[in-house]
Tab-separated table of C-alpha atoms in Angstrom:
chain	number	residue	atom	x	y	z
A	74	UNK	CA	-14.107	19.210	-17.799
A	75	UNK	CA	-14.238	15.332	-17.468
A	76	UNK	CA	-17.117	13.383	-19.494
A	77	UNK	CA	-20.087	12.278	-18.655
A	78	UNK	CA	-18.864	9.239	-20.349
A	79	UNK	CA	-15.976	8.543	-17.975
A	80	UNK	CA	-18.365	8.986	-14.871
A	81	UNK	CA	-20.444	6.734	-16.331
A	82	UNK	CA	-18.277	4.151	-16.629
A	83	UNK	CA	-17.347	4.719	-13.085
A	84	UNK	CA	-20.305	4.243	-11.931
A	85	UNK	CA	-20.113	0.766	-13.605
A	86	UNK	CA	-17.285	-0.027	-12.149
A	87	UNK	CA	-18.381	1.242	-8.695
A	88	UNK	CA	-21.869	-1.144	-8.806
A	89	UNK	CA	-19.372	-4.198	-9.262
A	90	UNK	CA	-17.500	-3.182	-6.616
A	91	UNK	CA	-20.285	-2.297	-4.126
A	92	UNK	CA	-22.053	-5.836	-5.342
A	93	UNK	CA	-19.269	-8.178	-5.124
A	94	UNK	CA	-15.950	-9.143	-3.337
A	95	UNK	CA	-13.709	-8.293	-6.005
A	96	UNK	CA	-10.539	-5.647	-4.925
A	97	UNK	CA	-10.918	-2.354	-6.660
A	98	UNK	CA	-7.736	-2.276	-8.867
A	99	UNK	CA	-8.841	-5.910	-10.037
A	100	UNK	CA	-11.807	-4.267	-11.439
A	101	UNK	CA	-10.051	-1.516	-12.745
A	102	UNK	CA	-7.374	-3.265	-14.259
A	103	UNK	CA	-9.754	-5.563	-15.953
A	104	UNK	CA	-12.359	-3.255	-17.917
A	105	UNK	CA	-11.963	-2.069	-21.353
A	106	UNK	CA	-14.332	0.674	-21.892
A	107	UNK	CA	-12.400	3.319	-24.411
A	108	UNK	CA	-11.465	6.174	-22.438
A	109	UNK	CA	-8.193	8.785	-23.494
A	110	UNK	CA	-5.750	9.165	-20.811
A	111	UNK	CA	-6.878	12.223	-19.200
A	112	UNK	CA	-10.592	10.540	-18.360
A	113	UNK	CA	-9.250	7.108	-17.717
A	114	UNK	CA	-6.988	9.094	-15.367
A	115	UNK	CA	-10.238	11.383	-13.707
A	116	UNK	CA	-12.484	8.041	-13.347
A	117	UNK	CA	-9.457	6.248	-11.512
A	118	UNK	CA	-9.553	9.225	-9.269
A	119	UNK	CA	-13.149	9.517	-8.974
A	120	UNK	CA	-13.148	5.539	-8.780
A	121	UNK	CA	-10.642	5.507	-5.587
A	122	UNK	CA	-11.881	9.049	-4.107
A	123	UNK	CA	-15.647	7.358	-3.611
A	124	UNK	CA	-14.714	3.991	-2.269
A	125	UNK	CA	-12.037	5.900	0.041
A	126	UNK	CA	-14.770	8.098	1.770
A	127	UNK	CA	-17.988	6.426	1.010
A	128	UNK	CA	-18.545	6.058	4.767
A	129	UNK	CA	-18.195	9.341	5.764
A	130	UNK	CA	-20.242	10.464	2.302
A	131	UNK	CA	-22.859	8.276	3.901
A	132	UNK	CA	-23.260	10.712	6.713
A	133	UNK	CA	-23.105	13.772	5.181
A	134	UNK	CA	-25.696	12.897	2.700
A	135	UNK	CA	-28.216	11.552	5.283
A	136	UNK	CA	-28.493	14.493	6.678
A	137	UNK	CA	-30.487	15.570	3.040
A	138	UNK	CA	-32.635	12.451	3.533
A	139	UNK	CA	-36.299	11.919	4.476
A	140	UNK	CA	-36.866	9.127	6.202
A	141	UNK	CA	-39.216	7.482	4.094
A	142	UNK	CA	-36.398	8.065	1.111
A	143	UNK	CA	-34.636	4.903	0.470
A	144	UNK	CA	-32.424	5.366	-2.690
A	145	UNK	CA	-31.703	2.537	-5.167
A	146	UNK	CA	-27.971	1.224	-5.172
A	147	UNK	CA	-27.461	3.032	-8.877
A	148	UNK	CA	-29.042	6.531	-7.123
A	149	UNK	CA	-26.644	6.077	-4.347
A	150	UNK	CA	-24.033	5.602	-5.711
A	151	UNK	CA	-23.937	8.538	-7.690
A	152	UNK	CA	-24.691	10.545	-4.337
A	153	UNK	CA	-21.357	8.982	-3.491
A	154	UNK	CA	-19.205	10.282	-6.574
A	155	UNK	CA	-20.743	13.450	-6.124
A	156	UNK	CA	-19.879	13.408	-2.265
A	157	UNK	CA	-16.481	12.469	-3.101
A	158	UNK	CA	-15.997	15.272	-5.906
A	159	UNK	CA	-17.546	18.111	-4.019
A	160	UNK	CA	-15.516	17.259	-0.877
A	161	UNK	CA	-12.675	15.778	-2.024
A	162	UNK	CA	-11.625	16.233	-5.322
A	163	UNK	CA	-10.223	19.856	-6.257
A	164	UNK	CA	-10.258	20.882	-10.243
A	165	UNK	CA	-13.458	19.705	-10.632
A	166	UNK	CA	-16.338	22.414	-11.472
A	167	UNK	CA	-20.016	21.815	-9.510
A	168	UNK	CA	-22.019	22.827	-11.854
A	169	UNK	CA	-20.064	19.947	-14.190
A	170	UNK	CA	-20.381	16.928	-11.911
A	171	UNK	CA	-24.191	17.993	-10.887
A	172	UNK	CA	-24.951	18.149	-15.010
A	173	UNK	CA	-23.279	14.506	-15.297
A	174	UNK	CA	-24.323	12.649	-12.547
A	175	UNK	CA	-27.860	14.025	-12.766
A	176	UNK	CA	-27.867	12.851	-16.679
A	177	UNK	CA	-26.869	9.719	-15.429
A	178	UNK	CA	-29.770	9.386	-12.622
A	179	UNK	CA	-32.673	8.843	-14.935
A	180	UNK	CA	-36.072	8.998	-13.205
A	181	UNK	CA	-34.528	10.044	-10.125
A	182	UNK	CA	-32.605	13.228	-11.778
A	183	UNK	CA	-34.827	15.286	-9.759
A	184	UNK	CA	-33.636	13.782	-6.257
A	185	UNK	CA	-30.202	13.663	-7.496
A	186	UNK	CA	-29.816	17.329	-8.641
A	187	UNK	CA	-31.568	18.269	-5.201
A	188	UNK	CA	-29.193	16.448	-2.598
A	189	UNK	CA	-26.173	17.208	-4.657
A	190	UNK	CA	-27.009	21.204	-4.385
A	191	UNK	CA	-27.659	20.814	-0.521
A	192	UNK	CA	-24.267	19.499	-0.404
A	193	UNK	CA	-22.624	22.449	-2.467
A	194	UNK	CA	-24.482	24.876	0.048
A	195	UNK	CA	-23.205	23.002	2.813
A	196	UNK	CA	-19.565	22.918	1.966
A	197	UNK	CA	-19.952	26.490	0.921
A	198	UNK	CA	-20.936	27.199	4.811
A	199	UNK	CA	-18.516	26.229	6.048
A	200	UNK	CA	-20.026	23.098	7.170
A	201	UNK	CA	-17.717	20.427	6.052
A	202	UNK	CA	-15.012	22.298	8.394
A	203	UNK	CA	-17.577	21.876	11.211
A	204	UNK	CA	-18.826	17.942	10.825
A	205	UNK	CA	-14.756	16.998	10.477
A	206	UNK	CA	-14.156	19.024	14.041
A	207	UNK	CA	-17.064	17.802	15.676
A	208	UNK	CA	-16.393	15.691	18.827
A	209	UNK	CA	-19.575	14.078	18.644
A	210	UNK	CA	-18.902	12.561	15.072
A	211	UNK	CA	-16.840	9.456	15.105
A	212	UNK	CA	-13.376	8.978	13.878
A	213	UNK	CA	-14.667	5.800	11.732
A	214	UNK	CA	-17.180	8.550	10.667
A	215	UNK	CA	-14.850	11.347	10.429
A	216	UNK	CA	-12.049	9.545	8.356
A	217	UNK	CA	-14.354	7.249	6.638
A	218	UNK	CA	-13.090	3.702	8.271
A	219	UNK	CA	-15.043	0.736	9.701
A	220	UNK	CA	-15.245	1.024	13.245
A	221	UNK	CA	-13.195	-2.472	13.636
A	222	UNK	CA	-10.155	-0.832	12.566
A	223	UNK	CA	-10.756	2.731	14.382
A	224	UNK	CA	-10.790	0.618	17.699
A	225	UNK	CA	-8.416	-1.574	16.815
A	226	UNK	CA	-5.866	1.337	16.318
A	227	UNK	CA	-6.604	3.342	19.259
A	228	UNK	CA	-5.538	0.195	21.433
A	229	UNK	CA	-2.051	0.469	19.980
A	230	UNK	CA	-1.642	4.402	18.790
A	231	UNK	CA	-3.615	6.067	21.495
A	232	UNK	CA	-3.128	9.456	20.929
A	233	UNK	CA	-1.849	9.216	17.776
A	234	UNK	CA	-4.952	8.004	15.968
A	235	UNK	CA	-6.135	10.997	14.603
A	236	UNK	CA	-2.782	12.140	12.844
A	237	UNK	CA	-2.580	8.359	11.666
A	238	UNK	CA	-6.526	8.139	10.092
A	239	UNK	CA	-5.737	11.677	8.979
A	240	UNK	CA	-2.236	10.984	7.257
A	241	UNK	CA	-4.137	7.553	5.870
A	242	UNK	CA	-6.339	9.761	3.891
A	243	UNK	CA	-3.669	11.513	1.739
A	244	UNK	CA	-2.013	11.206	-1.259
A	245	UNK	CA	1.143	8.366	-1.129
A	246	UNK	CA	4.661	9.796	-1.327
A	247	UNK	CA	5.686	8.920	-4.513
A	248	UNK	CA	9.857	7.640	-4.752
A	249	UNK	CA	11.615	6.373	-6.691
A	250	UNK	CA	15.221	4.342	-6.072
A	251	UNK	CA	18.466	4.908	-7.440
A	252	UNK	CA	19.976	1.361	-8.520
A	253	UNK	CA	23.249	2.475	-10.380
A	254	UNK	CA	25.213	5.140	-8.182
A	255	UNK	CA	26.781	5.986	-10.939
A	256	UNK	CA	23.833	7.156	-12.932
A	257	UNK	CA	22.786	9.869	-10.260
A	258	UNK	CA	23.540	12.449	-12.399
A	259	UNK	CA	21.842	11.652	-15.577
A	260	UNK	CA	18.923	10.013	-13.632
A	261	UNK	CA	18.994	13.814	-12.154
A	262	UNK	CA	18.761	15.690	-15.199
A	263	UNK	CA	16.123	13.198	-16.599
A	264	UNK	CA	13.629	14.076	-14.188
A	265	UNK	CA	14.613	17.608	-14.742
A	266	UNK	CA	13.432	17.333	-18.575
A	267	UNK	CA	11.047	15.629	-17.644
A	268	UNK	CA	9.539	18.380	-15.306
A	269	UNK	CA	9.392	16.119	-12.656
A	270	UNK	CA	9.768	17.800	-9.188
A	271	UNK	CA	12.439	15.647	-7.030
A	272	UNK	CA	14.094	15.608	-3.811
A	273	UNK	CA	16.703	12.929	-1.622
A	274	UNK	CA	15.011	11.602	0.428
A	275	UNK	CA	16.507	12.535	4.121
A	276	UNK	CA	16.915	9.043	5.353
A	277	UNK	CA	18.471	7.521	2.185
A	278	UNK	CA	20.288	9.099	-0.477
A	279	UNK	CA	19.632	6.533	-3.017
A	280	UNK	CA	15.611	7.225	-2.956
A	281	UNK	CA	14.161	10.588	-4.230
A	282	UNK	CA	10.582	12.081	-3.724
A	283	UNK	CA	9.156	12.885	-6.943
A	284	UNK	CA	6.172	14.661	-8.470
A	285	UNK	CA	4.503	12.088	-10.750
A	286	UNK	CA	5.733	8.738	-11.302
A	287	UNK	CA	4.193	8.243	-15.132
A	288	UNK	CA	6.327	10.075	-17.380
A	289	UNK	CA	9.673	7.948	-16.130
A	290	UNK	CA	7.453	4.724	-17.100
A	291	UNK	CA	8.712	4.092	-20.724
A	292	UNK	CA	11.736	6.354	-20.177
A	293	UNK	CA	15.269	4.340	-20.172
A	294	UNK	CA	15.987	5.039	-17.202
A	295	UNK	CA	13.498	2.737	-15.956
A	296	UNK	CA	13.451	0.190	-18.527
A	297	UNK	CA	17.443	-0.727	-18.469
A	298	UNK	CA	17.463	-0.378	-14.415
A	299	UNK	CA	18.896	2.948	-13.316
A	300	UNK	CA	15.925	3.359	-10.873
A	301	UNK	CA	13.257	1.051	-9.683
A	302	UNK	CA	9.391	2.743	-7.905
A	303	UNK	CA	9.937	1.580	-4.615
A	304	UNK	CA	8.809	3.093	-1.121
A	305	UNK	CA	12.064	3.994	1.519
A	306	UNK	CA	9.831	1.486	3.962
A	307	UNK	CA	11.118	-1.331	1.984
A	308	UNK	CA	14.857	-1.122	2.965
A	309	UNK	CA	14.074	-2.281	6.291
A	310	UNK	CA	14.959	-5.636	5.790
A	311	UNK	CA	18.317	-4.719	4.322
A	312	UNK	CA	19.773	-3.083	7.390
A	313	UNK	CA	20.345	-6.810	8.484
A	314	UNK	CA	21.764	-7.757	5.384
A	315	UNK	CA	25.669	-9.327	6.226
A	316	UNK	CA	27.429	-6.067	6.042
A	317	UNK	CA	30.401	-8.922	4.062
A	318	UNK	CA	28.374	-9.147	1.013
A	319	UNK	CA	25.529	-12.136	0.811
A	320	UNK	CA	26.904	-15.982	-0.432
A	321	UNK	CA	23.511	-17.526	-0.906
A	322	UNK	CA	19.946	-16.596	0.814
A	323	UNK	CA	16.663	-17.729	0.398
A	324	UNK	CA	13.544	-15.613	-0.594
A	325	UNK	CA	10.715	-17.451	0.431
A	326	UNK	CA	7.763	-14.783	-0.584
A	327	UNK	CA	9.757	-12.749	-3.228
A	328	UNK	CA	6.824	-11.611	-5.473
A	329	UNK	CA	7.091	-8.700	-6.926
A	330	UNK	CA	10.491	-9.214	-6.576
A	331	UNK	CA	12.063	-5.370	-5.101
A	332	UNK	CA	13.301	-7.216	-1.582
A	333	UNK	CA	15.021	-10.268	-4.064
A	334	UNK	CA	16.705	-7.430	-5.902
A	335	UNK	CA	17.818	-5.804	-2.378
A	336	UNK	CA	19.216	-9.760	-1.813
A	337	UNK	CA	21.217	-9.999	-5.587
A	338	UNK	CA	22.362	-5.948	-5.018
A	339	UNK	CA	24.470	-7.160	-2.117
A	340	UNK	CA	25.478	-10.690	-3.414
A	341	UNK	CA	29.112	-11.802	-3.796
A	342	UNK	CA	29.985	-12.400	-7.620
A	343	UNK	CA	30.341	-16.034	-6.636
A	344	UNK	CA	27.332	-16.413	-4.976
A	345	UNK	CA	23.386	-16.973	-5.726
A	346	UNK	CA	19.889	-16.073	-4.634
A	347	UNK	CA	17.084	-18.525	-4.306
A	348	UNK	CA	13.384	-16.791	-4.870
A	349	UNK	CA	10.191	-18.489	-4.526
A	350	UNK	CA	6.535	-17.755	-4.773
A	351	UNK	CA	3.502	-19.771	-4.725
A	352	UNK	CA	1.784	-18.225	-7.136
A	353	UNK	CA	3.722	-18.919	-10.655
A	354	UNK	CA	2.214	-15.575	-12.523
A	355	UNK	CA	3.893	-13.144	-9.897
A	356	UNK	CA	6.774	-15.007	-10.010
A	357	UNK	CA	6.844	-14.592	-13.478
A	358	UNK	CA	6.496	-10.682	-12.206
A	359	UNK	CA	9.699	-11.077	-10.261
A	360	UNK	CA	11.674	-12.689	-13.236
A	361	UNK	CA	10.853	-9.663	-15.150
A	362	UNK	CA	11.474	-6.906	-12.284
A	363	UNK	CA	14.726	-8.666	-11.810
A	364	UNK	CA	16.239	-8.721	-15.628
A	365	UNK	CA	15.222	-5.409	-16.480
A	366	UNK	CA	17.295	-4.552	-12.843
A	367	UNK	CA	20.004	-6.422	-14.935
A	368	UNK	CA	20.893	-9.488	-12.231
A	369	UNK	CA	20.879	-12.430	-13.456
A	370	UNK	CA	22.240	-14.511	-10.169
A	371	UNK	CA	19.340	-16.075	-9.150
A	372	UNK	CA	17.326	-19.171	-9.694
A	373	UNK	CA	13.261	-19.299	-9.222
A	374	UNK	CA	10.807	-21.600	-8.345
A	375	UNK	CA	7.165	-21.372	-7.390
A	376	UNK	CA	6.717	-23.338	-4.157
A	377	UNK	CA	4.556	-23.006	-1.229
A	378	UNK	CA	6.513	-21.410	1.767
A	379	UNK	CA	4.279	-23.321	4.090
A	380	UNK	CA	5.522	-26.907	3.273
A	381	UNK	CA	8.663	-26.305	0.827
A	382	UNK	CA	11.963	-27.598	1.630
A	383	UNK	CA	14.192	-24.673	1.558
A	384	UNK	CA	18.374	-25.593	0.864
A	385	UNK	CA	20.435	-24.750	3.792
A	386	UNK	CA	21.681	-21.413	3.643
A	387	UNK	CA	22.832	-18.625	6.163
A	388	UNK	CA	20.301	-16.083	5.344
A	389	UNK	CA	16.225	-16.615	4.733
A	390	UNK	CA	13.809	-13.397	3.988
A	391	UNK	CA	10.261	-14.275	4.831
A	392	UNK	CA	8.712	-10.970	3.429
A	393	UNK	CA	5.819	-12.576	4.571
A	394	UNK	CA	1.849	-12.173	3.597
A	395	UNK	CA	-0.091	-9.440	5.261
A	396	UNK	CA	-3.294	-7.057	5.525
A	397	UNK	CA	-1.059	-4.942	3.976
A	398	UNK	CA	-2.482	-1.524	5.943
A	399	UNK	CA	1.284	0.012	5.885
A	400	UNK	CA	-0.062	0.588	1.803
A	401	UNK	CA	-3.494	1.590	2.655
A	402	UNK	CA	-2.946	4.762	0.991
A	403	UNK	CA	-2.153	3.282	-2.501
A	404	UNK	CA	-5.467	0.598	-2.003
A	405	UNK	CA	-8.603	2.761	-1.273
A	406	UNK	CA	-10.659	-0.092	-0.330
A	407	UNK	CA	-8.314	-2.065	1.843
A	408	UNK	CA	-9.930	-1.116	4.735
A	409	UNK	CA	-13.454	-2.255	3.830
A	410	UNK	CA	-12.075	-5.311	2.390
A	411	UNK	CA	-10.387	-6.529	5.177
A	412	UNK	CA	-12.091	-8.280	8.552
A	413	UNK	CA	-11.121	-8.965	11.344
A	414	UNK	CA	-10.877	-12.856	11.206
A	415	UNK	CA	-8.473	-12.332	8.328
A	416	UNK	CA	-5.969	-10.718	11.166
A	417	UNK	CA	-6.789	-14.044	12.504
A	418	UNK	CA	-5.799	-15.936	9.780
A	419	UNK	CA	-2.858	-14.013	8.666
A	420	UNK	CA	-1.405	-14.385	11.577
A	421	UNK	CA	-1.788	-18.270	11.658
A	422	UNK	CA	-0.164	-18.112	8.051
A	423	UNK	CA	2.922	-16.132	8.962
A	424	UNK	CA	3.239	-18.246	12.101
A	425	UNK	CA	3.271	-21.542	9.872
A	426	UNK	CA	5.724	-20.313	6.902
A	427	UNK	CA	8.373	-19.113	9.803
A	428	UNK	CA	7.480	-22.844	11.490
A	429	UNK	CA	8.726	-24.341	7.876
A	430	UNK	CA	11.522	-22.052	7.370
A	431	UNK	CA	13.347	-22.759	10.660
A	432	UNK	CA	13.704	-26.240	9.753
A	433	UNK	CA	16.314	-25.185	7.354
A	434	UNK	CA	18.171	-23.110	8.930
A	435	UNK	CA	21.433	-24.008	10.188
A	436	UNK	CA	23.029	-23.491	13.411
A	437	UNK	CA	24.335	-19.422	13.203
A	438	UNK	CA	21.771	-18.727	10.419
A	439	UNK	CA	19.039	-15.984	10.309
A	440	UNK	CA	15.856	-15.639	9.705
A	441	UNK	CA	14.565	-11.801	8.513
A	442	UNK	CA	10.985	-11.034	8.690
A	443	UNK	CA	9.071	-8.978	7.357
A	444	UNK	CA	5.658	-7.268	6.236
A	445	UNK	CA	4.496	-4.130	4.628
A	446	UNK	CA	1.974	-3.285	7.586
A	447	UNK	CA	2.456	-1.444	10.754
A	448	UNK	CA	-0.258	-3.347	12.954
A	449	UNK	CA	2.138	-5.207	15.896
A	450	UNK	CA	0.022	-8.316	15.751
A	451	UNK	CA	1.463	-9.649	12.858
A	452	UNK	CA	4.775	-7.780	13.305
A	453	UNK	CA	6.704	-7.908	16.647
A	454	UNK	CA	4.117	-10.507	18.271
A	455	UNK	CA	4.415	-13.064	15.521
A	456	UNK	CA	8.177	-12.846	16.117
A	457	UNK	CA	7.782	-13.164	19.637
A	458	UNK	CA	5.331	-16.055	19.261
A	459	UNK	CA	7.510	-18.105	16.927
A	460	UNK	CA	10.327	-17.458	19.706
A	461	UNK	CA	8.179	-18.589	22.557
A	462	UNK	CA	7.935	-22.089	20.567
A	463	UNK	CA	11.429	-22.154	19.284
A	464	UNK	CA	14.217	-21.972	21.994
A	465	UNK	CA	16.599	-22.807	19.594
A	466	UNK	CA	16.295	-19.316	18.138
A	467	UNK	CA	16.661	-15.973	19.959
A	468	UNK	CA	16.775	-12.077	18.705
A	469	UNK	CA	19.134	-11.803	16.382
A	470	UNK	CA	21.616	-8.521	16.322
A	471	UNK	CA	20.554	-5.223	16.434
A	472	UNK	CA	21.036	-3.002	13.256
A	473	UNK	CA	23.750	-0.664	13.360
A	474	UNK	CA	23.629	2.134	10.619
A	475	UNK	CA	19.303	2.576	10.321
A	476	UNK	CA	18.146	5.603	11.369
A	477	UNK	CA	17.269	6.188	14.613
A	478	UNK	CA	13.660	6.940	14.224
A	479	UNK	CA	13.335	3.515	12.512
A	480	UNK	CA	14.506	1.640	15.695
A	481	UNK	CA	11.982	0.393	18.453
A	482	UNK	CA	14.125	0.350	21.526
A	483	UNK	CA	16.732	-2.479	22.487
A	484	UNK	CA	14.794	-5.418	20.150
A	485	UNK	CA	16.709	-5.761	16.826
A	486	UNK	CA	13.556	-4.550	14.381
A	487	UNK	CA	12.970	-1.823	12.412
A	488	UNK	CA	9.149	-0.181	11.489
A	489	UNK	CA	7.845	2.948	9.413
A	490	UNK	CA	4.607	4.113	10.149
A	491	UNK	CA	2.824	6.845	7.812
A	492	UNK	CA	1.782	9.420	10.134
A	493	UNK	CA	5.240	9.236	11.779
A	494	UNK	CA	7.781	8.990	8.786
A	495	UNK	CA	5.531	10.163	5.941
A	496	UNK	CA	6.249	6.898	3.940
A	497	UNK	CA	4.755	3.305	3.703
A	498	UNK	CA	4.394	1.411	7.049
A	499	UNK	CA	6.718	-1.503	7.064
A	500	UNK	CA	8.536	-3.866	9.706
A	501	UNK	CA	11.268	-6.186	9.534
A	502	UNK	CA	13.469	-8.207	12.665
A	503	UNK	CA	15.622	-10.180	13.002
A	504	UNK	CA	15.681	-14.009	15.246
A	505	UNK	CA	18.850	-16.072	14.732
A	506	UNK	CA	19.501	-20.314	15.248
A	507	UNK	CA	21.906	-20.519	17.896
């Protein structure tokens, strides 16, 4: 059974959270309270679990509530863990997270240990089942995202929106990629000892679904570079490598450094990869990512993409900065961190590093965008926009060997979405100088 200690020290973490500005795995990453592996792995869960479906806990919870009862922020937030581990967290015991939570509710244990029980009957009723099929509930409400986004969505998805909120809500696919072919079989067996559940991945036979990702951490394997944790989604941009090997490219947003090791896994032995980042800790990241991936042909730099003078080379990857919603299911408060000015902004920013960029390209060279969201504001329109400015440039070639349930018609781009490939939502085009 977890501790009350570890819920406690959720609860800590979720009042910082629900008080400030701060992203969730900052906070996470940052506090040292002692907990063993197992509870510093249940308050993670019961950490993410609460901020993932506090809106929706909100509703289900009010329907407990007096009007004259207006809970303090500590009181409701433990209505919120409990919401979140009676609904949506299986392995944990009721009568467990009532004890805890109501230990932790002080003067207000009574009110506590009374909502949470209404909320036991009412799963046990079957009434969960009936508030998540109810047309009159809405799907912000249902699947527990701001209204903003819901609407935002529907314009683009339609009928799809449900199986997309829905598909949001679950568990990430967790892969892994092969980096040494010839390693497939021990990497194979590894996860085999390891009792890690695998399978190829039907798209790419160099990526495998796996159980848990953990145990292959500190295992060699991962530490001297026969496979890398990275998504399928993120090959996109490699389907318009040169299929003749790469001389020299520039990666002008390469933190944390998997799309610069796509770049130096298809570089000629003569040739040489330029990575840059503005911020000099990440790229610091990269270095790291990219030595223990055993390449060494590449030179860093931190530099601002907006205003750096790139070399002249044939090939630039502008992996560029996003809202990142193609890995909302890895970020459980993405969605109530975001707004929707910061669309606005975004879009300005990816706008202005492709402005820079073109100035170095040469006549024949190629630009590659992308992002690691699936919203077509800052995906295909940002392309289109920069093209509407720059008649020097026009669509590059389409891809010839991605699968065809990457492709989007006769445009040369490429895009995952969750609900439709059951991996990461990513993009990535092409525009060439003529």
């Amino acid at each position: 059974m977890a501790s009350i200690d570890s819920r406690k020290n959720a609860l800590n973490i979720l009042r910082r959270w629900f008080t400030g500005k701060a992203y969730i795995d900052h906070l996470l990453q940052k506090d040292e309270h002692p907990l063993n592996l197992q509870s510093r792995r249940f308050r993670d869960a019961l950490v993410h679990q609460t901020i993932q479906w506090h809106r929706q806990s909100e509703a289900l919870i009010a329907q407990f509530l007096k009007s004259s009862q207006k809970p303090l922020l500590q009181t409701w937030i433990l209505l919120l863990m409990g919401a979140a581990e009676i609904f949506h967290m299986e392995g944990t015991e009721d009568h467990g997270t009532v004890h805890s939570l109501v230990s932790l509710a002080g003067h207000q244990k009574n009110f506590v240990n009374a909502i949470l029980r209404q909320l036991i009957r009412f799963r046990d009723a079957g009434g969960y089942e009936h508030f998540m099929a109810d047309s009159s509930v809405s799907p912000g409400m249902r699947h527990s995202f701001p209204d903003w986004l819901v609407e935002r969505w529907q314009r683009q998805f339609g009928d799809e929106l449900e199986h997309l909120l829905s598909t949001l809500n679950q568990s990430p696919v967790r892969m892994v990629r092969l980096m040494e072919d010839t390693a497939r079989e021990k990497v194979i067996e590894t996860l085999k000892d390891l009792d890690i559940f695998m399978d190829i991945h039907p798209d790419r036979e160099d990526f495998f679904t796996v159980s848990s990702i953990q145990p292959l951490m500190n295992h060699e394997i991962f530490t001297t570079g026969a496979v890398t944790i990275q998504d399928v989604s993120s090959v996109l941009p490699e389907y318009f490598f040169p299929e003749g090997g790469i001389y020299q490219a520039c990666d002008v947003c390469s933190a944390p450094g998997g799309k610069t090791a796509a770049l130096l896994k298809q570089t000629l032995p003569e040739g040489k990869i330029f990575a840059y980042d503005v911020d000099g800790r990440r790229l610091k990241q990269v270095d790291e990512t990219l030595r223990r991936l055993n390449f060494s042909q590449y030179i860093l730099e931190e530099a601002d993409a907006r205003n750096h003078t790139f070399p002249h080379v044939d090939l630039y990857l502008v992996d560029a900065p996003c809202s990142g919603f193609g890995v909302i299911r890895k970020r459980s408060d993405l969605r109530w961190r975001r707004h929707p000015e910061d669309l606005e902004t975004l879009r300005a920013l990816q706008l202005e590093i492709l402005e820079n960029v073109s100035r170095a390209v040469p006549p024949g060279g190629e630009i590659i965008y992308s992002t690691c969201t699936f919203d077509k504001a800052e995906n295909v329109e940002v392309l289109q926009a920069f093209l509407d400015t720059h008649p020097e440039f026009s669509w590059g070639d389409p891809p010839l060997h991605a699968p065809e349930h990457w492709k989007d018609g006769a445009l040369p781009i490429l895009r995952t979405y969750p609900h439709r490939h059951d991996c990461e939502g990513s993009f990535a085009g092409r525009v060439k100088r003529t």
